[in-house]
Amino acid sequence: MSNVYLLYGEEKYDLEQKVEKIKKEFDLLEVGLNLFYITKDNIDELASCLQGVTFFGSAKLIIIKDTKLKFNTELLKNLDEDIKVIIIEDTVDKRTSDYKLLNKIAECHEYKYMDSKQMVQYIMQVLKKYGVGISLDNAEYMQNICGEDKGNIINELQKIVIYMDGQGDVSKEAIDRVCSKTLNAKIFDVLSKIVNRERENAILMLDELLKQKEPIVKIYVMLYKQVKQMYMIKYLKERKEKDIASVMGIHPFVLKNLSRSCDKYTLDELKNIIYSFDEYDKKTKIGEMDFEIGLKKIICSM
């Protein structure tokens, strides 16, 4: 087994679990004594951290984060067996010589998000373990509003388990009552109000998001993305496409909801809404339109 680890990827929960497991191999860790954190800002200290004996002897753990592997990886060859090095990155370029070297001398682990189907199964399995049932539809709903981050899903599952107290099956109402929605799910709620011609409620929901300090540009981008998905679904439905979810790379649950929404518009109407978003983007960038007022105008016109 190597004593160098390269851990990277978007799924931070499993990655951090791996880091904690490695830390437990040490009887005691003290920052600056036998635990050292290296970033791009102090990468020059890596060589000295690897050398010498600490207050705790020769055993030490060095955690290198967010350097994009732009350091002398040759330093990690032939390390003393008491030294462990963990390299943590969001992404890595596998074409570089540094990665190729690490791939030979380190344990390399990429942590990816579960896909939607895997996450739904995970939700059902965890709840079953605690004696709580949930239907496939409600598990899909929970996954959709809680997002793809495993750590967040685990937190929401803990809340559900406590709320249910081993009694019965989880309902959609219970999920809405207990679980915290991601921004994407909240944006979909805004879109749902717009589609159902409840524009005043949509504006109120937008105001609430702004009170929560959600960036107006981020809200615009996510709402725009959902409208474009509606357009594509409408287009593919009119072309009699059979497997729209696969073609678009979206979860069937998302398809089902957006499909109902796009049925309330013609293809030309959706095209005009997209044009309104494009005009909004241009005018806000050059200062001709206020971000908030402009987005509210689009909502009122949809």
Short mmCIF file of C-alpha atoms in Angstrom, two decimals:
data_model
loop_
_atom_site.label_atom_id
_atom_site.label_comp_id
_atom_site.label_asym_id
_atom_site.label_seq_id
_atom_site.Cartn_x
_atom_site.Cartn_y
_atom_site.Cartn_z
CA MET A 1 0.00 0.00 0.00
CA SER A 2 1.23 3.48 -0.86
CA ASN A 3 1.60 6.18 1.75
CA VAL A 4 0.69 8.85 -0.82
CA TYR A 5 -2.95 9.46 -1.72
CA LEU A 6 -4.42 11.53 -4.55
CA LEU A 7 -8.10 12.20 -3.81
CA TYR A 8 -10.16 14.27 -6.22
CA GLY A 9 -13.67 14.77 -7.55
CA GLU A 10 -16.98 16.49 -6.87
CA GLU A 11 -18.34 14.18 -4.15
CA LYS A 12 -16.79 15.80 -1.09
CA TYR A 13 -18.57 13.68 1.52
CA ASP A 14 -16.90 10.39 0.55
CA LEU A 15 -13.61 12.17 -0.03
CA GLU A 16 -13.64 13.66 3.49
CA GLN A 17 -14.58 10.28 4.94
CA LYS A 18 -11.43 8.85 3.33
CA VAL A 19 -9.31 11.66 4.80
CA GLU A 20 -10.73 11.03 8.28
CA LYS A 21 -10.02 7.32 7.95
CA ILE A 22 -6.36 8.04 7.15
CA LYS A 23 -6.14 10.47 10.08
CA LYS A 24 -7.30 7.74 12.46
CA GLU A 25 -4.16 5.76 11.64
CA PHE A 26 -2.29 8.28 13.82
CA ASP A 27 -2.53 8.15 17.62
CA LEU A 28 -2.38 11.92 17.88
CA LEU A 29 -2.24 14.75 15.35
CA GLU A 30 -1.26 18.32 16.15
CA VAL A 31 -1.16 21.03 13.48
CA GLY A 32 2.36 22.32 13.03
CA LEU A 33 3.91 19.38 14.88
CA ASN A 34 3.01 16.26 12.94
CA LEU A 35 0.08 17.54 10.83
CA PHE A 36 0.89 20.00 8.07
CA TYR A 37 -1.41 21.73 5.58
CA ILE A 38 0.10 22.79 2.27
CA THR A 39 -1.59 24.96 -0.38
CA LYS A 40 -0.37 26.83 -3.43
CA ASP A 41 0.47 29.73 -1.10
CA ASN A 42 3.02 27.80 0.98
CA ILE A 43 3.96 25.01 -1.41
CA ASP A 44 7.63 26.00 -1.01
CA GLU A 45 7.46 24.58 2.54
CA LEU A 46 6.69 21.05 1.30
CA ALA A 47 10.31 19.88 1.15
CA SER A 48 11.04 20.98 4.72
CA CYS A 49 7.80 19.39 5.99
CA LEU A 50 8.84 16.07 4.47
CA GLN A 51 12.22 16.16 6.19
CA GLY A 52 13.26 15.84 9.80
CA VAL A 53 11.83 14.36 12.97
CA THR A 54 8.91 15.98 14.77
CA PHE A 55 8.00 16.17 18.46
CA PHE A 56 6.05 12.93 17.88
CA GLY A 57 8.92 11.17 16.14
CA SER A 58 9.14 10.46 12.42
CA ALA A 59 5.40 9.90 11.87
CA LYS A 60 3.64 12.81 10.21
CA LEU A 61 0.69 13.59 7.93
CA ILE A 62 0.90 16.21 5.20
CA ILE A 63 -2.27 17.37 3.45
CA ILE A 64 -1.77 19.21 0.15
CA LYS A 65 -4.87 21.00 -1.16
CA ASP A 66 -5.89 22.94 -4.28
CA THR A 67 -2.51 23.18 -5.99
CA LYS A 68 -3.66 21.81 -9.38
CA LEU A 69 -0.64 19.48 -8.95
CA LYS A 70 1.68 22.40 -9.70
CA PHE A 71 4.50 21.36 -7.40
CA ASN A 72 7.53 19.09 -7.50
CA THR A 73 5.85 15.68 -7.24
CA GLU A 74 9.30 14.03 -7.39
CA LEU A 75 9.58 14.93 -3.70
CA LEU A 76 6.96 12.28 -2.93
CA LYS A 77 8.98 9.37 -4.32
CA ASN A 78 10.53 6.95 -1.84
CA LEU A 79 9.09 8.58 1.29
CA ASP A 80 9.79 7.24 4.76
CA GLU A 81 7.05 4.72 5.64
CA ASP A 82 6.00 6.83 8.67
CA ILE A 83 5.09 9.79 6.45
CA LYS A 84 1.68 9.94 4.80
CA VAL A 85 0.74 12.52 2.20
CA ILE A 86 -2.81 13.29 1.06
CA ILE A 87 -3.27 15.40 -2.07
CA ILE A 88 -6.79 16.83 -2.50
CA GLU A 89 -8.00 18.45 -5.71
CA ASP A 90 -11.35 19.31 -7.28
CA THR A 91 -10.19 18.06 -10.67
CA VAL A 92 -6.93 16.81 -12.17
CA ASP A 93 -5.51 16.92 -15.67
CA LYS A 94 -4.56 13.32 -16.39
CA ARG A 95 -2.42 14.38 -19.34
CA THR A 96 0.24 16.04 -17.19
CA SER A 97 3.52 14.43 -16.23
CA ASP A 98 2.82 15.17 -12.53
CA TYR A 99 -0.42 13.20 -12.62
CA LYS A 100 1.24 10.33 -14.49
CA LEU A 101 3.95 10.15 -11.82
CA LEU A 102 1.39 10.22 -9.00
CA ASN A 103 -0.62 7.54 -10.74
CA LYS A 104 2.42 5.28 -10.37
CA ILE A 105 3.38 6.05 -6.77
CA ALA A 106 0.06 7.03 -5.14
CA GLU A 107 -3.34 5.55 -4.46
CA CYS A 108 -5.56 7.60 -6.74
CA HIS A 109 -9.30 7.87 -6.02
CA GLU A 110 -11.84 9.88 -8.00
CA TYR A 111 -15.04 10.65 -6.11
CA LYS A 112 -18.02 11.20 -8.39
CA TYR A 113 -21.59 12.13 -7.55
CA MET A 114 -23.99 9.21 -7.64
CA ASP A 115 -26.30 9.48 -10.64
CA SER A 116 -29.95 10.17 -9.90
CA LYS A 117 -31.02 6.54 -9.96
CA GLN A 118 -28.22 5.51 -7.59
CA MET A 119 -29.13 8.33 -5.20
CA VAL A 120 -32.81 7.33 -5.20
CA GLN A 121 -31.85 3.75 -4.36
CA TYR A 122 -29.53 5.04 -1.64
CA ILE A 123 -32.37 7.07 -0.08
CA MET A 124 -34.66 4.04 -0.06
CA GLN A 125 -31.99 1.73 1.39
CA VAL A 126 -30.99 4.12 4.20
CA LEU A 127 -34.58 4.73 5.26
CA LYS A 128 -35.33 1.00 5.15
CA LYS A 129 -32.39 0.38 7.49
CA TYR A 130 -34.09 2.65 10.04
CA GLY A 131 -37.48 1.01 9.59
CA VAL A 132 -38.91 3.85 7.50
CA GLY A 133 -40.61 3.23 4.15
CA ILE A 134 -40.77 5.50 1.13
CA SER A 135 -42.27 5.04 -2.33
CA LEU A 136 -40.16 5.30 -5.46
CA ASP A 137 -41.99 8.49 -6.50
CA ASN A 138 -41.36 10.16 -3.14
CA ALA A 139 -37.71 9.03 -3.10
CA GLU A 140 -37.29 10.61 -6.55
CA TYR A 141 -38.99 13.77 -5.28
CA MET A 142 -36.68 13.93 -2.26
CA GLN A 143 -33.59 13.44 -4.40
CA ASN A 144 -34.77 16.13 -6.79
CA ILE A 145 -35.33 18.80 -4.12
CA CYS A 146 -32.28 17.89 -1.99
CA GLY A 147 -29.77 17.75 -4.85
CA GLU A 148 -26.92 15.42 -5.66
CA ASP A 149 -24.51 16.18 -2.82
CA LYS A 150 -24.32 13.05 -0.66
CA GLY A 151 -23.48 14.92 2.53
CA ASN A 152 -26.59 17.07 2.11
CA ILE A 153 -28.75 14.01 1.38
CA ILE A 154 -27.45 12.30 4.54
CA ASN A 155 -28.34 15.36 6.63
CA GLU A 156 -31.86 15.41 5.20
CA LEU A 157 -32.27 11.66 5.74
CA GLN A 158 -31.33 12.09 9.39
CA LYS A 159 -34.03 14.73 9.76
CA ILE A 160 -36.60 12.45 8.08
CA VAL A 161 -35.69 9.50 10.31
CA ILE A 162 -36.08 11.62 13.46
CA TYR A 163 -39.35 13.10 12.20
CA MET A 164 -40.86 9.72 11.27
CA ASP A 165 -39.67 7.98 14.48
CA GLY A 166 -40.01 4.58 12.81
CA GLN A 167 -43.69 5.16 12.04
CA GLY A 168 -45.16 4.48 8.57
CA ASP A 169 -44.03 5.70 5.16
CA VAL A 170 -42.56 9.06 4.18
CA SER A 171 -45.10 11.23 2.36
CA LYS A 172 -44.43 14.13 0.00
CA GLU A 173 -45.92 16.43 2.64
CA ALA A 174 -43.42 15.15 5.22
CA ILE A 175 -40.54 15.81 2.82
CA ASP A 176 -41.77 19.36 2.20
CA ARG A 177 -42.17 19.91 5.93
CA VAL A 178 -38.76 18.57 6.98
CA CYS A 179 -36.27 18.83 4.11
CA SER A 180 -34.39 21.92 3.00
CA LYS A 181 -34.68 22.52 -0.73
CA THR A 182 -31.73 23.30 -2.95
CA LEU A 183 -31.75 26.58 -4.87
CA ASN A 184 -32.51 24.65 -8.06
CA ALA A 185 -35.64 23.16 -6.45
CA LYS A 186 -36.73 26.60 -5.23
CA ILE A 187 -36.27 27.99 -8.75
CA PHE A 188 -38.46 25.19 -10.07
CA ASP A 189 -41.15 26.24 -7.56
CA VAL A 190 -40.93 29.78 -8.98
CA LEU A 191 -41.28 28.36 -12.50
CA SER A 192 -44.27 26.28 -11.42
CA LYS A 193 -46.03 29.41 -10.15
CA ILE A 194 -45.28 31.20 -13.43
CA VAL A 195 -46.56 28.30 -15.52
CA ASN A 196 -49.78 28.17 -13.51
CA ARG A 197 -50.24 31.93 -14.07
CA GLU A 198 -49.63 32.71 -10.38
CA ARG A 199 -47.23 35.47 -11.28
CA GLU A 200 -47.77 37.47 -8.10
CA ASN A 201 -46.78 34.45 -6.00
CA ALA A 202 -43.79 33.88 -8.30
CA ILE A 203 -42.63 37.47 -7.63
CA LEU A 204 -43.09 36.97 -3.88
CA MET A 205 -40.99 33.77 -4.04
CA LEU A 206 -38.31 35.63 -5.99
CA ASP A 207 -38.29 38.38 -3.35
CA GLU A 208 -37.86 35.74 -0.65
CA LEU A 209 -34.86 34.25 -2.45
CA LEU A 210 -33.31 37.70 -2.70
CA LYS A 211 -33.89 38.24 1.03
CA GLN A 212 -31.97 35.01 1.58
CA LYS A 213 -29.04 36.64 -0.26
CA GLU A 214 -29.28 34.38 -3.30
CA PRO A 215 -27.48 36.14 -6.20
CA ILE A 216 -29.92 37.51 -8.79
CA VAL A 217 -27.61 36.43 -11.63
CA LYS A 218 -27.56 32.85 -10.34
CA ILE A 219 -31.37 32.84 -10.13
CA TYR A 220 -31.57 34.14 -13.70
CA VAL A 221 -29.18 31.49 -15.02
CA MET A 222 -31.02 28.62 -13.32
CA LEU A 223 -34.47 29.83 -14.39
CA TYR A 224 -33.19 30.33 -17.93
CA LYS A 225 -31.80 26.79 -17.95
CA GLN A 226 -35.16 25.33 -16.92
CA VAL A 227 -37.00 27.31 -19.62
CA LYS A 228 -34.52 26.08 -22.25
CA GLN A 229 -35.12 22.52 -21.04
CA MET A 230 -38.86 23.09 -21.44
CA TYR A 231 -38.24 24.23 -25.02
CA MET A 232 -36.15 21.16 -25.82
CA ILE A 233 -38.71 18.81 -24.27
CA LYS A 234 -41.51 20.47 -26.27
CA TYR A 235 -39.43 20.22 -29.45
CA LEU A 236 -38.60 16.54 -28.90
CA LYS A 237 -42.18 15.68 -28.00
CA GLU A 238 -43.40 17.23 -31.25
CA ARG A 239 -40.83 15.12 -33.09
CA LYS A 240 -42.20 12.01 -31.32
CA GLU A 241 -38.88 11.28 -29.61
CA LYS A 242 -39.37 8.19 -27.43
CA ASP A 243 -36.63 8.51 -24.81
CA ILE A 244 -36.38 12.23 -24.10
CA ALA A 245 -34.80 11.78 -20.67
CA SER A 246 -31.83 9.91 -22.17
CA VAL A 247 -31.48 12.29 -25.10
CA MET A 248 -31.35 15.29 -22.75
CA GLY A 249 -29.47 13.56 -19.93
CA ILE A 250 -32.06 14.43 -17.26
CA HIS A 251 -33.80 12.37 -14.61
CA PRO A 252 -37.28 11.03 -15.57
CA PHE A 253 -38.73 12.83 -12.53
CA VAL A 254 -37.43 16.17 -13.85
CA LEU A 255 -38.73 15.30 -17.32
CA LYS A 256 -42.18 14.54 -15.94
CA ASN A 257 -42.42 17.90 -14.18
CA LEU A 258 -41.00 20.02 -16.99
CA SER A 259 -43.09 18.14 -19.54
CA ARG A 260 -46.28 19.18 -17.75
CA SER A 261 -45.02 22.76 -17.70
CA CYS A 262 -44.10 22.94 -21.37
CA ASP A 263 -47.53 21.59 -22.36
CA LYS A 264 -48.95 24.97 -21.33
CA TYR A 265 -46.93 26.79 -24.00
CA THR A 266 -46.48 26.56 -27.74
CA LEU A 267 -43.00 26.09 -29.16
CA ASP A 268 -43.04 29.66 -30.46
CA GLU A 269 -44.06 31.03 -27.06
CA LEU A 270 -41.15 29.24 -25.41
CA LYS A 271 -38.82 30.53 -28.13
CA ASN A 272 -39.97 34.10 -27.41
CA ILE A 273 -39.40 33.62 -23.67
CA ILE A 274 -35.85 32.44 -24.39
CA TYR A 275 -35.39 35.53 -26.56
CA SER A 276 -36.54 37.68 -23.60
CA PHE A 277 -33.88 36.06 -21.41
CA ASP A 278 -31.23 36.70 -24.07
CA GLU A 279 -32.23 40.38 -24.25
CA TYR A 280 -32.16 40.57 -20.45
CA ASP A 281 -28.62 39.17 -20.45
CA LYS A 282 -27.40 41.69 -23.03
CA LYS A 283 -29.05 44.74 -21.45
CA THR A 284 -28.01 43.99 -17.86
CA LYS A 285 -24.41 43.50 -18.95
CA ILE A 286 -24.24 46.97 -20.52
CA GLY A 287 -26.23 48.63 -17.74
CA GLU A 288 -29.42 49.32 -19.74
CA MET A 289 -31.59 47.19 -17.46
CA ASP A 290 -31.76 46.65 -13.70
CA PHE A 291 -31.18 42.97 -12.84
CA GLU A 292 -34.13 42.60 -10.47
CA ILE A 293 -36.64 44.72 -12.40
CA GLY A 294 -35.72 43.03 -15.65
CA LEU A 295 -36.21 39.52 -14.28
CA LYS A 296 -39.57 40.48 -12.77
CA LYS A 297 -40.67 41.84 -16.15
CA ILE A 298 -39.85 38.50 -17.76
CA ILE A 299 -41.80 36.63 -15.06
CA CYS A 300 -44.85 38.87 -15.60
CA SER A 301 -44.70 38.32 -19.36
CA MET A 302 -44.44 34.54 -19.31
#
